[in-house]
């Protein structure tokens, strides 16, 4: 086999090896089918089993209540930035946005095209280093919804619990921490997430939506941009990303075989702790996020200078630790350690950090 290296990419990101192996083994022909998954009709019995398996897998792992629909859409989380306000906001209404980083800012920009997007909190001061406390939220009980980003991938800032929003539907962009730990789905009105971090390849967007919200959707939307279309047609109104849903189904099976999300959370917390402990052990490395808002998926930190950061990322790549350069908008170093990222890779990074400091500290 071609050698695999440690992939710290923020997304598309590492996929579990057993999943890749199974996909590889069945690439030319799904067992008993004689065709690859990419060659079969999305209306075939075989694909029906795959998409139903993916939905059932997610329902079991996330304990999704029955009154929620599970959708597999396209257009990425970025389209959801627009679809949520398009469906639920109007020019004479407002929605509350809790902004804890770069992706939340983008969501606000899209919402402003459809109605009023109020900032229930804007944590931009200091460069998005923490999530707000409950008493810092300026919530409007008449808002159409409250939007939050459960994990800001670029800054590495994560909510550890849901904000209390009363009766207003809570909408969460969970692109970068979905399936990393159990969540109380019933606290949310809508959850959406691009697949390409914890669920599979890019090109599938998961949407989990409470069905009692559907009557609130405004009329006159394009068919493809109206959630009701996809609920009614069970994500098969048009041709979905069949390959992506196939991989997502395998990822759910992998997670179930591992014992589900409680075990995954423990593993993730232990992996993140290894790196955060290494950051805290010295003044050479400086964590970006405040301790109680630290992401267990995206560990962000700085070095004493940008030159050293560049050198760190380059030398790490040469040492087969790839993808550590921070996002171009904020710089620094970011280690993305999603579910499928192995603990050994975190240990290797910690060793590299110690050794790099010795040479450059
Ligand atoms: N939200 C978050 C939290 C993200 O991390 C990303 C992608 N990195 C996006 C939205 C945008 O996702 P997509 O590329 O699927 O549109």
Tab-separated table of C-alpha atoms and ligand atoms in Angstrom:
chain	number	residue	atom	x	y	z
A	1	UNK	CA	0.000	0.000	0.000
A	2	UNK	CA	1.102	3.579	-0.632
A	3	UNK	CA	2.304	5.117	2.623
A	4	UNK	CA	-0.245	7.271	4.460
A	5	UNK	CA	0.918	10.294	6.433
A	6	UNK	CA	-0.652	12.165	9.360
A	7	UNK	CA	-3.268	14.427	7.828
A	8	UNK	CA	-4.131	17.430	10.021
A	9	UNK	CA	-6.208	19.068	7.287
A	10	UNK	CA	-9.278	21.061	8.375
A	11	UNK	CA	-11.397	19.567	5.592
A	12	UNK	CA	-11.682	17.676	3.401
A	13	UNK	CA	-10.054	15.643	6.097
A	14	UNK	CA	-8.940	12.205	7.136
A	15	UNK	CA	-11.429	9.370	6.540
A	16	UNK	CA	-11.267	6.145	8.607
A	17	UNK	CA	-8.916	3.659	6.968
A	18	UNK	CA	-11.388	0.723	7.207
A	19	UNK	CA	-13.904	2.867	5.303
A	20	UNK	CA	-11.422	3.635	2.527
A	21	UNK	CA	-10.472	-0.039	2.376
A	22	UNK	CA	-14.055	-1.200	2.071
A	23	UNK	CA	-14.772	1.414	-0.604
A	24	UNK	CA	-11.651	0.305	-2.439
A	25	UNK	CA	-12.583	-3.371	-2.238
A	26	UNK	CA	-16.044	-2.615	-3.659
A	27	UNK	CA	-14.971	0.016	-6.149
A	28	UNK	CA	-15.516	-2.089	-9.258
A	29	UNK	CA	-18.592	-3.901	-8.063
A	30	UNK	CA	-20.754	-3.658	-4.985
A	31	UNK	CA	-21.207	-7.204	-3.635
A	32	UNK	CA	-23.751	-9.004	-5.815
A	33	UNK	CA	-24.470	-5.921	-7.915
A	34	UNK	CA	-21.835	-6.007	-10.643
A	35	UNK	CA	-21.493	-2.228	-10.798
A	36	UNK	CA	-19.799	0.368	-8.653
A	37	UNK	CA	-21.892	2.600	-6.402
A	38	UNK	CA	-21.140	5.490	-8.757
A	39	UNK	CA	-22.733	3.652	-11.667
A	40	UNK	CA	-26.069	2.640	-10.211
A	41	UNK	CA	-29.346	4.556	-10.299
A	42	UNK	CA	-30.182	6.657	-7.288
A	43	UNK	CA	-33.653	5.108	-7.634
A	44	UNK	CA	-32.341	1.510	-7.459
A	45	UNK	CA	-33.060	-0.834	-4.578
A	46	UNK	CA	-29.348	-0.998	-3.833
A	47	UNK	CA	-29.028	2.754	-3.431
A	48	UNK	CA	-32.237	2.882	-1.457
A	49	UNK	CA	-30.650	0.560	1.080
A	50	UNK	CA	-27.547	2.753	1.180
A	51	UNK	CA	-29.361	6.049	1.771
A	52	UNK	CA	-31.703	4.462	4.294
A	53	UNK	CA	-28.695	2.912	6.015
A	54	UNK	CA	-27.016	6.315	6.206
A	55	UNK	CA	-30.122	7.908	7.680
A	56	UNK	CA	-30.633	5.076	10.165
A	57	UNK	CA	-26.953	5.230	11.142
A	58	UNK	CA	-27.141	8.946	11.877
A	59	UNK	CA	-30.452	8.555	13.724
A	60	UNK	CA	-28.942	5.894	15.948
A	61	UNK	CA	-25.624	7.643	16.584
A	62	UNK	CA	-27.119	11.069	17.272
A	63	UNK	CA	-30.317	9.743	18.826
A	64	UNK	CA	-32.375	11.910	16.484
A	65	UNK	CA	-36.031	12.109	17.574
A	66	UNK	CA	-38.716	10.890	15.165
A	67	UNK	CA	-40.151	14.337	14.523
A	68	UNK	CA	-36.945	15.436	12.816
A	69	UNK	CA	-36.231	14.888	9.112
A	70	UNK	CA	-32.725	13.902	8.005
A	71	UNK	CA	-31.690	15.327	4.631
A	72	UNK	CA	-28.678	14.828	2.377
A	73	UNK	CA	-28.325	17.957	0.279
A	74	UNK	CA	-25.649	19.564	-1.864
A	75	UNK	CA	-24.142	23.052	-1.952
A	76	UNK	CA	-22.133	22.692	1.247
A	77	UNK	CA	-22.700	24.415	4.559
A	78	UNK	CA	-22.254	27.649	2.589
A	79	UNK	CA	-25.592	27.111	0.846
A	80	UNK	CA	-27.197	26.570	4.252
A	81	UNK	CA	-25.977	30.058	5.245
A	82	UNK	CA	-28.434	31.261	2.581
A	83	UNK	CA	-31.109	28.561	2.719
A	84	UNK	CA	-31.872	29.025	6.411
A	85	UNK	CA	-32.760	32.740	6.088
A	86	UNK	CA	-34.315	32.201	2.651
A	87	UNK	CA	-36.770	29.732	4.183
A	88	UNK	CA	-37.338	31.294	7.605
A	89	UNK	CA	-36.574	35.018	7.435
A	90	UNK	CA	-38.378	37.829	5.643
A	91	UNK	CA	-37.857	41.543	5.190
A	92	UNK	CA	-40.124	42.388	8.116
A	93	UNK	CA	-38.566	39.811	10.469
A	94	UNK	CA	-35.288	39.357	12.312
A	95	UNK	CA	-33.058	36.502	13.367
A	96	UNK	CA	-30.410	36.447	16.111
A	97	UNK	CA	-26.852	35.454	15.252
A	98	UNK	CA	-24.274	34.412	17.831
A	99	UNK	CA	-20.973	35.055	16.096
A	100	UNK	CA	-17.951	33.256	17.488
A	101	UNK	CA	-15.722	33.169	14.414
A	102	UNK	CA	-15.215	33.480	10.687
A	103	UNK	CA	-17.925	31.054	9.561
A	104	UNK	CA	-20.590	32.669	11.706
A	105	UNK	CA	-19.664	36.022	10.139
A	106	UNK	CA	-20.311	34.573	6.700
A	107	UNK	CA	-23.675	33.216	7.827
A	108	UNK	CA	-24.689	36.713	9.006
A	109	UNK	CA	-23.753	38.247	5.641
A	110	UNK	CA	-26.054	35.876	3.818
A	111	UNK	CA	-28.928	36.412	6.268
A	112	UNK	CA	-28.738	40.186	5.786
A	113	UNK	CA	-29.887	39.672	2.199
A	114	UNK	CA	-33.223	38.258	3.345
A	115	UNK	CA	-34.112	40.219	6.472
A	116	UNK	CA	-32.590	41.623	9.641
A	117	UNK	CA	-29.731	39.665	11.190
A	118	UNK	CA	-29.141	40.934	14.719
A	119	UNK	CA	-25.932	40.101	16.518
A	120	UNK	CA	-26.986	38.361	19.722
A	121	UNK	CA	-23.273	38.281	20.499
A	122	UNK	CA	-20.202	39.165	18.506
A	123	UNK	CA	-17.006	37.757	19.960
A	124	UNK	CA	-14.708	39.430	17.410
A	125	UNK	CA	-12.814	41.416	20.057
A	126	UNK	CA	-9.465	39.773	20.647
A	127	UNK	CA	-9.853	37.686	17.509
A	128	UNK	CA	-12.612	35.240	18.452
A	129	UNK	CA	-11.055	33.487	21.415
A	130	UNK	CA	-14.139	32.257	23.258
A	131	UNK	CA	-17.853	31.559	23.175
A	132	UNK	CA	-20.159	33.968	25.058
A	133	UNK	CA	-21.646	33.269	28.469
A	134	UNK	CA	-25.391	33.025	28.683
A	135	UNK	CA	-25.615	36.511	30.282
A	136	UNK	CA	-23.748	38.055	27.357
A	137	UNK	CA	-26.429	37.059	24.853
A	138	UNK	CA	-28.859	39.705	23.601
A	139	UNK	CA	-31.753	37.549	22.514
A	140	UNK	CA	-35.038	38.679	21.058
A	141	UNK	CA	-37.957	36.411	21.941
A	142	UNK	CA	-39.638	37.402	18.655
A	143	UNK	CA	-36.711	36.322	16.462
A	144	UNK	CA	-37.376	33.842	13.649
A	145	UNK	CA	-34.451	31.744	14.921
A	146	UNK	CA	-31.110	31.935	16.720
A	147	UNK	CA	-28.074	30.878	14.691
A	148	UNK	CA	-24.828	29.606	16.171
A	149	UNK	CA	-21.688	27.850	14.948
A	150	UNK	CA	-21.073	24.991	17.362
A	151	UNK	CA	-17.382	24.803	16.440
A	152	UNK	CA	-15.536	27.564	14.622
A	153	UNK	CA	-13.099	25.620	12.484
A	154	UNK	CA	-10.711	28.478	11.777
A	155	UNK	CA	-10.335	29.888	15.281
A	156	UNK	CA	-10.750	26.571	17.132
A	157	UNK	CA	-13.529	27.831	19.407
A	158	UNK	CA	-16.266	25.415	20.482
A	159	UNK	CA	-19.495	25.591	22.472
A	160	UNK	CA	-19.503	22.980	25.242
A	161	UNK	CA	-23.250	23.291	25.806
A	162	UNK	CA	-26.223	24.832	24.062
A	163	UNK	CA	-27.116	28.441	24.764
A	164	UNK	CA	-30.602	28.798	26.287
A	165	UNK	CA	-32.829	30.422	23.670
A	166	UNK	CA	-36.328	29.841	25.028
A	167	UNK	CA	-38.969	28.986	22.443
A	168	UNK	CA	-37.032	30.407	19.485
A	169	UNK	CA	-35.664	27.644	17.208
A	170	UNK	CA	-31.926	27.169	17.586
A	171	UNK	CA	-30.103	26.663	14.284
A	172	UNK	CA	-26.561	25.314	14.412
A	173	UNK	CA	-23.805	25.014	11.862
A	174	UNK	CA	-22.089	21.841	13.121
A	175	UNK	CA	-19.844	21.321	10.115
A	176	UNK	CA	-16.693	20.724	12.098
A	177	UNK	CA	-17.846	18.932	15.231
A	178	UNK	CA	-20.866	16.860	14.238
A	179	UNK	CA	-20.496	13.232	15.428
A	180	UNK	CA	-17.542	14.160	17.652
A	181	UNK	CA	-19.680	13.700	20.783
A	182	UNK	CA	-23.317	13.092	21.732
A	183	UNK	CA	-25.579	16.136	21.405
A	184	UNK	CA	-29.152	16.772	22.559
A	185	UNK	CA	-30.723	17.099	19.114
A	186	UNK	CA	-34.060	18.055	20.652
A	187	UNK	CA	-32.591	21.389	21.749
A	188	UNK	CA	-32.205	22.393	18.114
A	189	UNK	CA	-34.625	23.382	15.399
A	190	UNK	CA	-32.129	22.841	12.587
A	191	UNK	CA	-28.649	21.323	12.501
A	192	UNK	CA	-26.577	21.438	9.333
A	193	UNK	CA	-23.087	20.275	8.467
A	194	UNK	CA	-20.915	19.740	5.438
A	195	UNK	CA	-19.761	16.113	5.379
A	196	UNK	CA	-16.103	16.677	4.671
A	197	UNK	CA	-14.748	16.714	8.219
A	198	UNK	CA	-16.334	13.991	10.335
A	199	UNK	CA	-18.728	12.271	7.933
A	200	UNK	CA	-17.042	11.592	4.608
A	201	UNK	CA	-16.151	13.367	1.382
A	202	UNK	CA	-17.234	16.869	0.383
A	203	UNK	CA	-20.405	17.299	-1.664
A	204	UNK	CA	-22.951	16.073	0.876
A	205	UNK	CA	-24.541	18.427	3.371
A	206	UNK	CA	-26.455	16.930	6.241
A	207	UNK	CA	-29.532	18.841	7.409
A	208	UNK	CA	-31.537	17.730	10.440
A	209	UNK	CA	-34.747	19.724	10.718
A	210	UNK	CA	-37.644	19.619	13.173
A	211	UNK	CA	-40.727	19.008	11.092
A	212	UNK	CA	-42.983	21.405	12.972
A	213	UNK	CA	-40.903	24.236	11.468
A	214	UNK	CA	-41.878	23.351	7.910
A	215	UNK	CA	-45.200	25.251	7.911
A	216	UNK	CA	-43.241	28.437	8.722
A	217	UNK	CA	-41.366	28.266	5.416
A	218	UNK	CA	-42.295	31.094	3.146
A	219	UNK	CA	-43.941	30.436	-0.204
A	220	UNK	CA	-42.482	31.102	-3.628
A	221	UNK	CA	-39.020	29.602	-3.161
A	222	UNK	CA	-37.264	27.688	-5.901
A	223	UNK	CA	-38.059	24.019	-5.548
A	224	UNK	CA	-34.474	23.033	-4.802
A	225	UNK	CA	-34.076	25.749	-2.152
A	226	UNK	CA	-37.221	24.853	-0.213
A	227	UNK	CA	-36.591	22.371	2.622
A	228	UNK	CA	-40.091	20.946	2.137
A	229	UNK	CA	-39.094	19.540	-1.257
A	230	UNK	CA	-36.326	17.473	0.248
A	231	UNK	CA	-38.363	16.336	3.232
A	232	UNK	CA	-41.210	15.240	0.950
A	233	UNK	CA	-38.933	13.473	-1.544
A	234	UNK	CA	-36.574	12.052	1.086
A	235	UNK	CA	-33.482	13.732	-0.414
A	236	UNK	CA	-34.248	12.165	-3.793
A	237	UNK	CA	-35.982	15.034	-5.568
A	238	UNK	CA	-33.042	15.091	-7.952
A	239	UNK	CA	-29.841	13.059	-8.135
A	240	UNK	CA	-28.042	13.251	-4.786
A	241	UNK	CA	-24.328	12.735	-4.206
A	242	UNK	CA	-24.589	8.952	-4.283
A	243	UNK	CA	-20.885	8.341	-3.669
A	244	UNK	CA	-20.803	10.723	-0.714
A	245	UNK	CA	-23.863	9.150	0.901
A	246	UNK	CA	-22.317	5.702	0.399
A	247	UNK	CA	-19.170	6.751	2.255
A	248	UNK	CA	-21.196	8.487	4.949
A	249	UNK	CA	-23.072	5.238	5.525
A	250	UNK	CA	-19.758	3.392	5.946
A	251	UNK	CA	-18.489	6.072	8.343
A	252	UNK	CA	-21.619	5.615	10.479
A	253	UNK	CA	-21.018	1.853	10.559
A	254	UNK	CA	-17.399	2.461	11.575
A	255	UNK	CA	-18.553	4.730	14.404
A	256	UNK	CA	-21.122	2.203	15.583
A	257	UNK	CA	-18.503	-0.565	15.546
A	258	UNK	CA	-16.314	1.651	17.695
A	259	UNK	CA	-19.108	1.947	20.247
A	260	UNK	CA	-20.777	5.209	19.217
A	261	UNK	CA	-20.342	8.812	20.204
A	262	UNK	CA	-19.679	8.480	23.947
A	263	UNK	CA	-16.509	6.524	23.234
A	264	UNK	CA	-15.627	8.840	20.391
A	265	UNK	CA	-15.909	11.839	22.690
A	266	UNK	CA	-13.529	10.278	25.210
A	267	UNK	CA	-11.010	9.524	22.498
A	268	UNK	CA	-11.332	13.010	21.035
A	269	UNK	CA	-10.907	14.715	24.396
A	270	UNK	CA	-7.852	12.624	25.196
A	271	UNK	CA	-6.308	13.387	21.784
A	272	UNK	CA	-6.908	17.124	22.136
A	273	UNK	CA	-5.565	17.118	25.691
A	274	UNK	CA	-2.233	15.731	24.499
A	275	UNK	CA	-1.723	18.765	22.267
A	276	UNK	CA	-3.196	21.382	24.606
A	277	UNK	CA	-0.975	20.069	27.424
A	278	UNK	CA	2.047	20.468	25.166
A	279	UNK	CA	0.981	24.053	24.393
A	280	UNK	CA	0.447	24.876	28.067
A	281	UNK	CA	3.751	23.336	29.126
A	282	UNK	CA	5.793	26.179	27.641
A	283	UNK	CA	5.658	29.896	26.770
A	284	UNK	CA	7.003	29.127	23.305
A	285	UNK	CA	3.543	27.973	22.164
A	286	UNK	CA	0.479	30.099	22.855
A	287	UNK	CA	-3.033	28.655	22.528
A	288	UNK	CA	-5.479	30.857	20.607
A	289	UNK	CA	-8.748	29.968	22.358
A	290	UNK	CA	-9.524	30.510	26.047
A	291	UNK	CA	-9.283	27.263	28.015
A	292	UNK	CA	-13.025	26.679	28.435
A	293	UNK	CA	-13.813	27.347	24.757
A	294	UNK	CA	-11.072	25.191	23.302
A	295	UNK	CA	-12.148	23.022	20.398
A	296	UNK	CA	-11.487	19.302	20.598
A	297	UNK	CA	-11.481	19.155	16.779
A	298	UNK	CA	-9.328	22.119	15.715
A	299	UNK	CA	-6.417	22.979	18.007
A	300	UNK	CA	-5.131	26.469	17.181
A	301	UNK	CA	-1.921	28.002	18.507
A	302	UNK	CA	0.749	30.564	17.793
A	303	UNK	CA	4.550	30.587	17.925
A	304	UNK	CA	6.698	33.604	18.872
A	305	UNK	CA	6.830	34.884	15.265
A	306	UNK	CA	5.225	34.360	11.877
A	307	UNK	CA	8.593	33.264	10.496
A	308	UNK	CA	8.773	30.511	13.097
A	309	UNK	CA	5.208	29.493	12.291
A	310	UNK	CA	6.076	29.152	8.636
A	311	UNK	CA	9.164	27.144	9.495
A	312	UNK	CA	7.153	24.946	11.878
A	313	UNK	CA	4.529	24.138	9.248
A	314	UNK	CA	7.127	23.444	6.555
A	315	UNK	CA	9.303	21.222	8.728
A	316	UNK	CA	6.249	19.396	10.035
A	317	UNK	CA	5.173	18.634	6.475
A	318	UNK	CA	8.627	17.274	5.758
A	319	UNK	CA	8.237	15.079	8.870
A	320	UNK	CA	4.967	13.693	7.424
A	321	UNK	CA	2.722	15.827	9.630
A	322	UNK	CA	0.684	17.523	6.939
A	323	UNK	CA	-1.842	20.371	6.890
A	324	UNK	CA	-0.800	22.249	10.044
A	325	UNK	CA	-0.653	25.730	8.570
A	326	UNK	CA	-3.439	27.878	10.053
A	327	UNK	CA	-6.207	29.249	7.843
A	328	UNK	CA	-4.969	32.014	5.545
A	329	UNK	CA	-7.223	34.554	7.287
A	330	UNK	CA	-5.736	34.176	10.782
A	331	UNK	CA	-2.340	32.500	10.379
A	332	UNK	CA	-0.723	30.490	13.157
A	333	UNK	CA	-0.887	26.728	13.421
A	334	UNK	CA	-4.020	24.601	13.375
A	335	UNK	CA	-4.088	20.889	14.102
A	336	UNK	CA	-7.408	19.449	12.969
A	337	UNK	CA	-7.900	16.136	14.724
A	338	UNK	CA	-11.285	14.827	13.654
A	339	UNK	CA	-12.754	11.452	14.674
A	340	UNK	CA	-10.700	9.458	12.168
A	341	UNK	CA	-7.415	11.131	13.094
A	342	UNK	CA	-5.328	8.631	15.074
A	343	UNK	CA	-4.019	9.268	18.580
A	344	UNK	CA	-0.524	8.299	17.375
A	345	UNK	CA	-0.613	11.341	15.081
A	346	UNK	CA	-1.243	13.609	18.075
A	347	UNK	CA	1.645	11.966	19.912
A	348	UNK	CA	3.869	12.480	16.885
A	349	UNK	CA	2.901	16.165	16.766
A	350	UNK	CA	3.682	16.615	20.460
A	351	UNK	CA	7.119	15.054	19.936
A	352	UNK	CA	7.691	17.316	16.960
A	353	UNK	CA	6.618	20.394	18.997
A	354	UNK	CA	9.088	19.585	21.779
A	355	UNK	CA	11.897	18.975	19.376
A	356	UNK	CA	11.113	22.127	17.348
A	357	UNK	CA	11.159	24.257	20.492
A	358	UNK	CA	14.539	22.806	21.510
A	359	UNK	CA	16.009	23.851	18.198
A	360	UNK	CA	14.292	27.243	17.940
A	361	UNK	CA	13.261	28.311	21.464
B	1	LIG	N1	-19.073	26.243	8.417
B	1	LIG	C1	-18.001	25.726	9.034
B	1	LIG	C2	-17.973	25.685	10.525
B	1	LIG	C3	-16.936	25.236	8.266
B	1	LIG	O1	-15.864	24.720	8.876
B	1	LIG	C4	-17.011	25.283	6.863
B	1	LIG	C5	-15.929	24.715	5.966
B	1	LIG	N2	-14.700	24.619	6.428
B	1	LIG	C6	-18.130	25.858	6.264
B	1	LIG	C7	-19.155	26.299	7.077
B	1	LIG	C8	-18.272	25.940	4.783
B	1	LIG	O2	-18.539	24.678	4.341
B	1	LIG	P1	-18.696	24.262	2.813
B	1	LIG	O3	-17.339	24.330	2.221
B	1	LIG	O4	-19.247	22.880	2.926
B	1	LIG	O5	-19.639	25.214	2.181
